[in-house]
């Protein structure tokens, strides 16, 4: 006869080194196995929508920076595209090219942190240091362009805040040449490391239908085997001019859709981002980067929804304009928030130690979850 | 170094004031609570990573407040989080130090006006030793903040209350 036992509640966070910020998890345990996970959010709710109501259109841009602070460039990108669509203005070619290059550099920088902290949580400290070394090189490119390291406020409605530095093209090419071999180095160091594979293969398997039902997007969805990328599906800016592939998880070391697949998709994506930058960097046309910036941004009445492929998934901006200088409402569809919902499903039946491996592979940013 | 080794080889005596010795030991091993809040936490991570190397000042992240000497409040403190930070602070054994990193922790930062859920400065909840301005502060600024904290520790006395 089986002994009747009770489950135990274990609290994890908000102060925990592996919860990627201030997430609190309520784990229901049966022995060391997870029965249920309840994420508690709201520890970093910074009132984005309230600010968007109170600020004029350009003043909202710095607040979009601070939502997903690992991919600030891309948050600006999505917002300015939405406002430009509302205004019905066309930005110069040069601006489009620079935006794409900055966006893809940002994607690499964001994935470097995601991969680094994923390894760090599991116990691999060295790759974290290697990846931050490479990330500093991207940050110095950004710093040279707009003066900021983390929160840029670089893309403005109708243009950019600064033109690129004369050395930018040369240094970016140098970075590409430098960075390609370090991906191989990373693969040798972490990706195909026996311990890392043991910790992540067959852990937190996300079946494709579950992923679609929960609305998961980004590398987490592509890890489950579906080649869905907004850059291809619903192309924006000038992404249709570049030749790149969408990497998907194939279950190389375990099942399709496990933590290792989600991790490996990010590595392959960095290579594709390098390809896009390589193609774009030689084609930047001459021109002015502030040509289309309107003096007063006052869009007509109406609504607009745009979506872009943030490093974490589908980032959507829904803007309602009532014809004033301030937006009536800005609603953000944050990929981290949606991806977090499937987390409880992934953890069921795994050990406590696997929770952080799975959380690292989903790669959430709490600033974006809570907004 | 060989000379120095010989100096100490046959049981020498070094004379120092108790205050100086204690302060020297304390300021060289400020163990921080490994705890990130918002955007500034990424810059704090960058500071402890390879390029800026926080370790060389003896700053090592500890994951429990009971082993920590300092907290770096790295980012926006919301009302929901403020109570937790207060509790973490109370769990740290004396002497304990707080570095408030970034505009949000100093005074609410960009959320000072409409941020209905943002605490306007962590000093409303716990006492702060060093304020580091910036949004986010550069890693160099955080290093300077640490040097200022070390300066403060160096001038402390055991007879005075440390907190």
Coordinates of C-alpha atoms in Angstrom, one line a residue:
Chain A
X1 CA 0.0 0.0 0.0
X2 CA 1.4 3.4 -1.0
X3 CA 2.0 5.8 1.8
X4 CA -0.1 8.9 1.6
X5 CA 2.1 12.0 1.6
X6 CA 1.6 15.7 1.2
X7 CA 3.3 17.9 -1.3
X8 CA 5.6 20.7 -0.1
X9 CA 5.6 24.3 -1.2
X10 CA 9.0 25.8 -1.8
X11 CA 9.5 29.5 -2.5
X12 CA 12.1 30.5 -5.0
X13 CA 12.9 34.2 -5.5
X14 CA 12.5 37.1 -5.8
X15 CA 16.0 37.3 -4.6
X16 CA 17.6 34.3 -6.3
X17 CA 20.7 34.2 -8.5
X18 CA 19.1 32.1 -11.2
X19 CA 15.7 33.7 -11.7
X20 CA 17.1 36.3 -14.1
X21 CA 15.9 39.2 -12.1
X22 CA 13.0 39.4 -9.7
X23 CA 10.8 36.5 -10.6
X24 CA 9.2 34.6 -7.8
X25 CA 8.4 30.9 -8.3
X26 CA 6.2 28.9 -6.1
X27 CA 7.2 25.3 -6.5
X28 CA 5.0 22.5 -5.4
X29 CA 7.2 19.5 -4.7
X30 CA 6.6 15.8 -4.3
X31 CA 9.9 14.8 -2.8
X32 CA 12.3 16.4 -5.3
X33 CA 10.0 16.2 -8.3
X34 CA 8.0 19.3 -9.4
X35 CA 4.3 18.8 -9.3
X36 CA 3.4 22.4 -10.2
X37 CA 5.0 25.8 -10.7
X38 CA 3.3 29.0 -10.1
X39 CA 5.2 32.1 -11.3
X40 CA 4.5 35.3 -9.4
X41 CA 5.3 38.5 -11.3
X42 CA 4.9 42.2 -10.8
X43 CA 8.1 42.9 -8.8
X44 CA 9.4 45.1 -11.6
X45 CA 6.1 46.7 -12.8
X46 CA 7.3 50.1 -14.0
X47 CA 4.0 51.4 -15.3
X48 CA 5.0 51.6 -19.0
X49 CA 1.4 52.1 -20.3
X50 CA 0.8 54.9 -17.8
X51 CA 4.0 56.7 -19.0
X52 CA 3.0 56.2 -22.6
X53 CA -0.3 57.9 -22.0
X54 CA 1.4 60.9 -20.3
X55 CA 4.3 61.4 -22.7
X56 CA 4.5 62.6 -26.3
X57 CA 5.3 60.1 -29.0
X58 CA 9.1 60.7 -29.1
X59 CA 9.3 60.7 -25.3
X60 CA 8.0 57.2 -25.1
X61 CA 11.1 55.8 -26.9
X62 CA 13.3 55.9 -23.8
X63 CA 10.7 53.9 -21.9
X64 CA 10.7 51.2 -24.6
X65 CA 14.4 51.0 -24.0
X66 CA 13.8 50.0 -20.4
X67 CA 11.4 47.3 -21.0
X68 CA 13.6 44.6 -22.5
X69 CA 16.9 46.1 -21.4
X70 CA 19.0 43.4 -23.1
X71 CA 17.5 44.3 -26.5
X72 CA 16.9 48.0 -26.3
X73 CA 17.7 48.7 -29.9
X74 CA 15.0 46.3 -31.0
X75 CA 12.4 47.7 -28.7
X76 CA 13.0 51.1 -30.3
X77 CA 12.8 49.5 -33.7
X78 CA 9.4 48.1 -33.1
X79 CA 8.0 51.3 -31.6
X80 CA 9.3 53.7 -34.3
X81 CA 8.0 51.4 -37.0
X82 CA 4.6 51.5 -35.4
X83 CA 4.5 55.3 -35.1
X84 CA 5.9 55.7 -38.7
X85 CA 3.1 53.5 -39.9
X86 CA 0.6 55.6 -38.1
X87 CA 2.1 58.8 -39.6
X88 CA 2.4 57.3 -43.0
X89 CA 6.0 58.4 -43.5
X90 CA 8.8 56.7 -45.4
X91 CA 12.3 56.7 -43.9
X92 CA 15.4 57.1 -46.0
X93 CA 17.2 54.0 -47.3
X94 CA 20.3 54.8 -45.2
X95 CA 18.2 54.8 -42.0
X96 CA 16.7 51.4 -42.9
X97 CA 20.1 49.8 -43.4
X98 CA 21.6 51.2 -40.2
X99 CA 18.5 50.1 -38.3
X100 CA 18.9 46.6 -39.5
X101 CA 22.6 46.4 -38.7
X102 CA 22.0 47.8 -35.2
X103 CA 19.1 45.4 -34.7
X104 CA 21.1 42.4 -35.6
X105 CA 24.1 43.5 -33.6
X106 CA 21.7 43.8 -30.7
X107 CA 20.4 40.3 -31.3
X108 CA 23.9 38.9 -31.0
X109 CA 24.6 40.9 -27.8
X110 CA 21.3 39.7 -26.3
X111 CA 21.9 36.1 -27.2
X112 CA 25.4 36.3 -25.7
X113 CA 23.9 37.2 -22.4
X114 CA 21.2 34.6 -22.7
X115 CA 23.7 31.8 -23.4
X116 CA 26.1 33.1 -20.9
X117 CA 23.6 33.2 -18.0
X118 CA 22.1 29.9 -19.1
X119 CA 25.6 28.3 -18.7
X120 CA 26.2 30.3 -15.5
X121 CA 23.1 29.0 -13.8
X122 CA 24.0 25.4 -14.6
X123 CA 27.5 25.9 -13.2
X124 CA 29.7 26.8 -16.2
X125 CA 31.3 30.1 -15.2
X126 CA 34.0 30.4 -17.8
X127 CA 31.8 30.7 -20.9
X128 CA 30.0 33.6 -19.2
X129 CA 33.3 35.5 -19.0
X130 CA 34.2 34.7 -22.6
X131 CA 30.8 35.8 -23.9
X132 CA 30.9 39.1 -21.9
X133 CA 34.3 39.8 -23.4
X134 CA 32.7 39.5 -26.9
X135 CA 29.6 41.5 -25.9
X136 CA 31.8 44.4 -24.8
X137 CA 33.0 44.7 -28.4
X138 CA 29.4 45.1 -29.6
X139 CA 28.7 47.6 -26.9
X140 CA 31.7 49.7 -27.9
X141 CA 30.3 49.8 -31.4
X142 CA 27.0 51.1 -30.0
X143 CA 28.8 53.5 -27.7
X144 CA 30.8 54.9 -30.6
X145 CA 27.5 55.5 -32.5
X146 CA 25.2 56.9 -29.9
X147 CA 27.2 57.3 -26.6
X148 CA 25.3 54.8 -24.6
X149 CA 26.2 51.3 -23.6
X150 CA 22.9 49.7 -22.6
X151 CA 19.9 52.0 -23.2
X152 CA 20.3 53.8 -26.4
X153 CA 17.3 55.9 -27.4
X154 CA 18.9 55.6 -30.8
X155 CA 16.1 55.0 -33.3
X156 CA 13.8 58.0 -33.6
X157 CA 10.5 58.4 -35.3
X158 CA 11.5 59.0 -39.0
X159 CA 15.2 58.6 -38.5
X160 CA 18.1 58.1 -36.0
X161 CA 19.5 60.2 -33.3
X162 CA 23.1 60.2 -34.7
X163 CA 24.7 59.1 -37.9
X164 CA 27.2 56.3 -37.7
X165 CA 30.9 57.1 -37.0
X166 CA 33.2 57.1 -40.1
X167 CA 35.1 54.1 -38.6
X168 CA 31.9 52.1 -37.9
X169 CA 31.9 50.1 -41.1
X170 CA 35.5 49.1 -40.7
X171 CA 35.2 48.2 -37.0
X172 CA 32.0 46.2 -37.6
X173 CA 33.8 44.2 -40.3
X174 CA 36.6 43.6 -37.9
X175 CA 34.1 42.4 -35.3
X176 CA 32.5 40.0 -37.8
X177 CA 35.9 38.5 -38.6
X178 CA 36.7 38.3 -34.9
X179 CA 33.4 36.9 -33.8
X180 CA 33.0 34.0 -36.3
X181 CA 35.8 31.8 -34.8
X182 CA 34.6 32.6 -31.2
X183 CA 31.3 30.8 -32.0
X184 CA 33.4 27.6 -32.7
X185 CA 35.3 28.3 -29.5
X186 CA 32.0 28.5 -27.7
X187 CA 30.7 25.3 -29.2
X188 CA 33.9 23.5 -28.0
X189 CA 33.6 25.1 -24.6
X190 CA 30.0 24.8 -23.7
X191 CA 27.6 23.6 -26.5
X192 CA 29.0 20.1 -26.9
X193 CA 30.3 19.9 -23.3
X194 CA 29.3 16.5 -21.8
X195 CA 28.1 18.0 -18.6
X196 CA 26.1 20.7 -20.3
X197 CA 24.4 18.2 -22.5
X198 CA 23.6 16.0 -19.5
X199 CA 22.0 18.9 -17.8
X200 CA 19.9 20.2 -20.8
X201 CA 19.2 17.4 -23.2
X202 CA 15.7 15.8 -22.8
X203 CA 15.0 18.4 -20.0
X204 CA 11.9 20.6 -20.4
X205 CA 10.7 19.2 -23.7
X206 CA 8.3 21.6 -25.3
X207 CA 6.1 19.8 -27.9
X208 CA 5.2 21.9 -30.9
X209 CA 1.5 21.9 -30.4
X210 CA 1.8 23.0 -26.7
X211 CA 4.1 25.8 -27.9
X212 CA 1.6 27.0 -30.4
X213 CA -1.3 26.7 -28.0
X214 CA 0.5 28.9 -25.5
X215 CA 1.5 31.4 -28.1
X216 CA 5.2 30.9 -27.6
X217 CA 7.4 32.7 -30.1
X218 CA 11.1 33.3 -30.8
X219 CA 13.9 30.9 -30.2
X220 CA 11.7 28.9 -27.8
X221 CA 9.2 28.2 -30.6
X222 CA 11.9 27.5 -33.2
X223 CA 13.6 25.1 -30.8
X224 CA 10.5 23.0 -31.0
X225 CA 11.0 22.7 -34.8
X226 CA 8.8 25.3 -36.4
X227 CA 10.6 27.8 -38.7
X228 CA 8.5 30.8 -37.7
X229 CA 10.3 34.2 -37.8
X230 CA 8.5 37.5 -38.2
X231 CA 11.5 38.7 -40.3
X232 CA 10.4 36.2 -42.9
X233 CA 6.7 35.6 -42.2
X234 CA 5.6 39.3 -42.0
X235 CA 8.6 41.1 -43.2
X236 CA 9.3 44.6 -42.1
X237 CA 11.9 47.3 -42.8
X238 CA 14.2 45.8 -45.5
X239 CA 14.6 42.3 -44.2
X240 CA 13.3 40.9 -47.5
X241 CA 16.5 42.0 -49.3
X242 CA 18.8 39.8 -47.3
X243 CA 19.6 36.1 -47.6
X244 CA 19.4 34.3 -44.3
X245 CA 18.0 31.1 -42.9
X246 CA 15.8 30.4 -39.9
X247 CA 17.5 27.8 -37.7
X248 CA 15.2 25.3 -36.0
X249 CA 15.7 22.7 -33.3
X250 CA 16.5 19.2 -34.6
X251 CA 17.0 17.2 -31.4
X252 CA 20.7 16.7 -32.1
X253 CA 21.5 15.4 -28.6
X254 CA 18.0 14.6 -27.3
X255 CA 14.4 15.2 -28.1
X256 CA 13.2 18.0 -30.4
X257 CA 12.2 21.0 -28.3
X258 CA 14.4 20.3 -25.2
X259 CA 16.4 22.9 -23.4
X260 CA 19.5 22.1 -25.4
X261 CA 17.6 22.8 -28.7
X262 CA 16.4 26.1 -27.5
X263 CA 20.0 27.0 -26.5
X264 CA 21.4 25.8 -29.8
X265 CA 18.9 27.7 -31.9
X266 CA 20.4 30.9 -30.4
X267 CA 23.9 30.0 -31.4
X268 CA 22.8 29.3 -35.0
X269 CA 20.8 32.5 -35.0
X270 CA 23.9 34.5 -34.2
X271 CA 25.6 33.1 -37.3
X272 CA 22.6 34.2 -39.4
X273 CA 22.7 37.6 -37.8
X274 CA 26.4 37.9 -38.8
X275 CA 25.3 37.0 -42.4
X276 CA 22.7 39.8 -42.5
X277 CA 25.2 42.3 -41.1
X278 CA 27.8 41.2 -43.7
X279 CA 25.3 41.8 -46.5
X280 CA 24.0 45.1 -45.2
X281 CA 27.3 46.7 -44.2
X282 CA 28.5 47.0 -47.8
X283 CA 25.3 48.4 -49.1
X284 CA 24.7 51.4 -46.8
X285 CA 23.7 54.2 -49.2
X286 CA 24.7 57.8 -48.6
X287 CA 22.3 60.3 -47.3
X288 CA 20.9 62.0 -44.3
X289 CA 19.7 60.0 -41.2
X290 CA 17.4 62.8 -40.0
X291 CA 15.7 63.6 -43.3
X292 CA 12.2 62.4 -42.4
X293 CA 12.0 63.4 -38.7
X294 CA 8.9 65.5 -38.4
X295 CA 9.0 68.6 -36.2
X296 CA 5.8 67.8 -34.3
X297 CA 4.6 64.3 -34.2
X298 CA 0.9 64.4 -34.2
X299 CA -0.6 61.3 -36.0
X300 CA -4.1 61.2 -37.2
X301 CA -6.8 59.3 -35.3
X302 CA -6.6 55.6 -35.7
X303 CA -5.0 52.4 -34.5
X304 CA -1.9 50.5 -35.6
X305 CA -0.4 47.1 -34.7
X306 CA 3.1 46.2 -35.7
X307 CA 5.2 43.2 -34.8
X308 CA 8.9 42.7 -35.0
X309 CA 11.2 39.8 -34.2
X310 CA 12.8 40.7 -30.9
X311 CA 15.6 38.4 -29.8
X312 CA 13.0 36.8 -27.5
X313 CA 10.2 36.5 -29.9
X314 CA 7.3 38.4 -31.3
X315 CA 7.3 42.0 -30.0
X316 CA 4.1 43.7 -30.8
X317 CA 3.1 47.4 -30.4
X318 CA -0.6 48.3 -30.5
X319 CA -1.0 52.1 -30.5
X320 CA -4.3 54.0 -30.4
X321 CA -4.1 57.6 -31.5
X322 CA -6.8 60.2 -30.7
X323 CA -5.1 62.9 -32.8
X324 CA -3.2 64.5 -29.9
X325 CA 0.5 64.8 -29.1
X326 CA 0.3 61.9 -26.7
X327 CA -0.7 58.4 -27.6
X328 CA -4.1 57.4 -26.2
X329 CA -2.8 54.0 -25.4
X330 CA 0.3 51.9 -26.1
X331 CA -0.2 48.2 -25.5
X332 CA 2.9 46.0 -25.8
X333 CA 2.7 42.3 -26.6
X334 CA 5.9 41.2 -24.8
X335 CA 7.4 37.9 -25.8
X336 CA 8.9 37.2 -22.4
X337 CA 5.6 37.5 -20.7
X338 CA 3.9 35.0 -23.1
X339 CA 6.9 32.6 -23.1
X340 CA 6.9 32.6 -19.3
X341 CA 3.3 31.1 -19.2
X342 CA 4.5 27.8 -20.7
X343 CA 7.1 27.5 -18.0
X344 CA 5.0 25.7 -15.5
X345 CA 4.1 23.1 -18.2
X346 CA 7.8 22.5 -19.0
X347 CA 8.8 21.9 -15.4
X348 CA 6.3 19.2 -14.5
X349 CA 8.0 15.9 -13.4
X350 CA 11.5 17.4 -13.4
X351 CA 13.9 17.9 -10.5
X352 CA 14.3 21.2 -8.7
X353 CA 17.8 21.6 -10.3
X354 CA 16.2 21.4 -13.7
X355 CA 14.0 24.4 -13.1
X356 CA 16.8 26.8 -13.5
X357 CA 18.1 25.0 -16.6
X358 CA 14.7 25.4 -18.2
X359 CA 14.3 29.0 -17.1
X360 CA 17.7 29.8 -18.5
X361 CA 16.7 28.2 -21.8
X362 CA 13.5 30.2 -22.1
X363 CA 15.5 33.4 -21.5
X364 CA 13.0 35.8 -20.0
X365 CA 13.7 39.5 -19.1
X366 CA 11.7 40.6 -16.1
X367 CA 11.6 44.2 -17.3
X368 CA 9.6 43.0 -20.2
X369 CA 7.4 40.5 -18.3
X370 CA 6.2 43.2 -15.9
X371 CA 6.6 46.3 -18.0
Chain B
X1 CA 58.9 39.5 -3.0
X2 CA 61.8 37.3 -2.0
X3 CA 63.1 40.1 0.3
X4 CA 59.7 40.4 1.9
X5 CA 59.5 36.7 2.5
X6 CA 62.7 36.8 4.4
X7 CA 61.6 39.7 6.5
X8 CA 58.7 37.7 7.8
X9 CA 60.5 34.3 8.0
X10 CA 61.6 34.4 11.6
X11 CA 58.5 35.5 13.5
X12 CA 58.4 39.3 13.0
X13 CA 55.8 41.6 14.6
X14 CA 53.7 44.1 12.7
X15 CA 52.2 46.9 14.7
X16 CA 48.9 48.4 13.6
X17 CA 46.0 50.1 15.1
X18 CA 43.0 47.7 15.6
X19 CA 40.8 50.1 13.7
X20 CA 43.2 50.2 10.8
X21 CA 43.6 46.4 10.7
X22 CA 39.9 45.7 10.9
X23 CA 39.0 48.4 8.3
X24 CA 41.7 47.2 5.9
X25 CA 40.3 43.7 6.1
X26 CA 36.8 44.8 5.7
X27 CA 37.3 47.1 2.8
X28 CA 39.3 44.5 0.9
X29 CA 36.6 42.0 0.9
X30 CA 33.2 43.7 0.4
X31 CA 31.1 40.7 -0.4
X32 CA 28.0 41.8 -2.2
X33 CA 24.6 40.2 -2.2
X34 CA 24.2 38.6 -5.6
X35 CA 21.0 40.2 -6.5
X36 CA 19.9 42.1 -9.6
X37 CA 16.8 44.2 -9.9
X38 CA 16.5 45.8 -13.4
X39 CA 18.6 47.3 -16.2
X40 CA 21.4 48.3 -13.9
X41 CA 21.9 44.7 -12.9
X42 CA 23.1 44.0 -16.5
X43 CA 25.7 46.7 -16.0
X44 CA 26.5 45.2 -12.6
X45 CA 27.0 41.8 -14.3
X46 CA 29.2 43.5 -16.9
X47 CA 31.3 45.0 -14.1
X48 CA 31.8 41.7 -12.5
X49 CA 32.6 40.0 -15.8
X50 CA 35.9 39.9 -17.7
X51 CA 36.3 43.4 -19.0
X52 CA 36.0 45.3 -15.7
X53 CA 36.7 42.5 -13.2
X54 CA 35.0 43.5 -9.9
X55 CA 36.9 40.6 -8.2
X56 CA 40.1 42.5 -8.1
X57 CA 38.6 44.8 -5.4
X58 CA 37.5 41.8 -3.4
X59 CA 33.9 42.1 -4.4
X60 CA 32.4 38.6 -4.8
X61 CA 28.7 37.9 -5.1
X62 CA 27.2 35.8 -2.3
X63 CA 23.8 34.4 -2.8
X64 CA 22.6 34.6 0.7
X65 CA 22.3 37.8 2.8
X66 CA 23.8 36.0 5.8
X67 CA 27.2 35.9 4.1
X68 CA 27.0 39.3 2.5
X69 CA 28.5 42.7 3.6
X70 CA 26.9 45.0 1.1
X71 CA 23.9 45.2 -1.2
X72 CA 24.1 47.0 -4.6
X73 CA 20.6 48.2 -5.2
X74 CA 20.8 47.8 -9.0
X75 CA 17.7 49.2 -10.5
X76 CA 14.1 50.3 -10.1
X77 CA 12.6 49.4 -6.7
X78 CA 8.9 48.9 -6.9
X79 CA 6.6 49.0 -4.0
X80 CA 6.1 45.3 -4.1
X81 CA 9.9 44.7 -4.1
X82 CA 10.7 47.3 -1.4
X83 CA 9.4 45.2 1.5
X84 CA 11.5 42.3 0.3
X85 CA 14.6 44.4 0.1
X86 CA 13.9 45.7 3.6
X87 CA 13.8 42.1 4.8
X88 CA 17.0 41.1 3.0
X89 CA 18.7 44.1 4.5
X90 CA 17.7 43.1 8.0
X91 CA 19.1 39.6 7.4
X92 CA 22.6 40.9 6.7
X93 CA 24.8 40.9 9.7
X94 CA 26.5 44.1 10.9
X95 CA 28.5 46.0 9.6
X96 CA 26.5 46.3 6.4
X97 CA 26.7 48.8 3.5
X98 CA 24.4 49.9 0.7
X99 CA 25.4 51.2 -2.7
X100 CA 22.4 52.7 -4.5
X101 CA 23.1 52.2 -8.2
X102 CA 21.4 54.3 -10.8
X103 CA 18.8 57.0 -10.9
X104 CA 15.9 54.7 -10.2
X105 CA 17.4 53.5 -6.9
X106 CA 18.5 57.1 -6.0
X107 CA 15.3 58.9 -6.6
X108 CA 12.9 57.1 -8.9
X109 CA 14.7 58.0 -12.1
X110 CA 12.6 58.3 -15.2
X111 CA 9.7 56.9 -13.2
X112 CA 9.6 59.8 -10.7
X113 CA 6.5 61.4 -12.0
X114 CA 4.0 58.8 -13.3
X115 CA 5.5 55.7 -11.8
X116 CA 2.6 54.8 -9.4
X117 CA 4.3 51.6 -8.5
X118 CA 7.9 52.8 -8.2
X119 CA 9.5 53.7 -4.9
X120 CA 11.1 57.2 -5.2
X121 CA 14.5 56.3 -3.9
X122 CA 15.6 53.3 -1.9
X123 CA 16.7 55.6 1.0
X124 CA 13.1 55.8 2.0
X125 CA 13.4 52.2 3.1
X126 CA 17.0 51.5 4.1
X127 CA 20.0 53.8 4.8
X128 CA 22.3 54.3 1.8
X129 CA 26.1 54.8 2.0
X130 CA 27.0 55.6 -1.6
X131 CA 24.8 56.9 -4.4
X132 CA 26.0 56.2 -8.0
X133 CA 24.2 58.4 -10.5
X134 CA 23.5 57.4 -14.1
X135 CA 20.8 55.6 -16.1
X136 CA 22.4 53.1 -16.1
X137 CA 25.8 54.1 -14.6
X138 CA 28.8 52.9 -16.6
X139 CA 30.8 50.1 -15.0
X140 CA 33.6 52.7 -14.3
X141 CA 31.0 54.7 -12.3
X142 CA 30.1 51.7 -10.2
X143 CA 33.8 51.0 -9.6
X144 CA 34.2 54.6 -8.4
X145 CA 31.2 54.1 -6.1
X146 CA 32.9 51.1 -4.6
X147 CA 36.1 53.1 -4.1
X148 CA 34.1 55.7 -2.3
X149 CA 32.6 53.0 -0.1
X150 CA 36.1 51.7 0.7
X151 CA 37.1 55.3 1.6
X152 CA 34.2 55.4 4.0
X153 CA 35.1 52.1 5.6
X154 CA 38.7 53.1 5.9
X155 CA 37.7 56.1 8.1
X156 CA 35.4 54.1 10.4
X157 CA 36.1 53.4 14.0
X158 CA 35.1 50.5 16.2
X159 CA 34.0 52.8 18.9
X160 CA 31.5 54.5 16.6
X161 CA 28.3 52.8 15.6
X162 CA 29.0 51.5 12.1
X163 CA 25.5 51.7 10.7

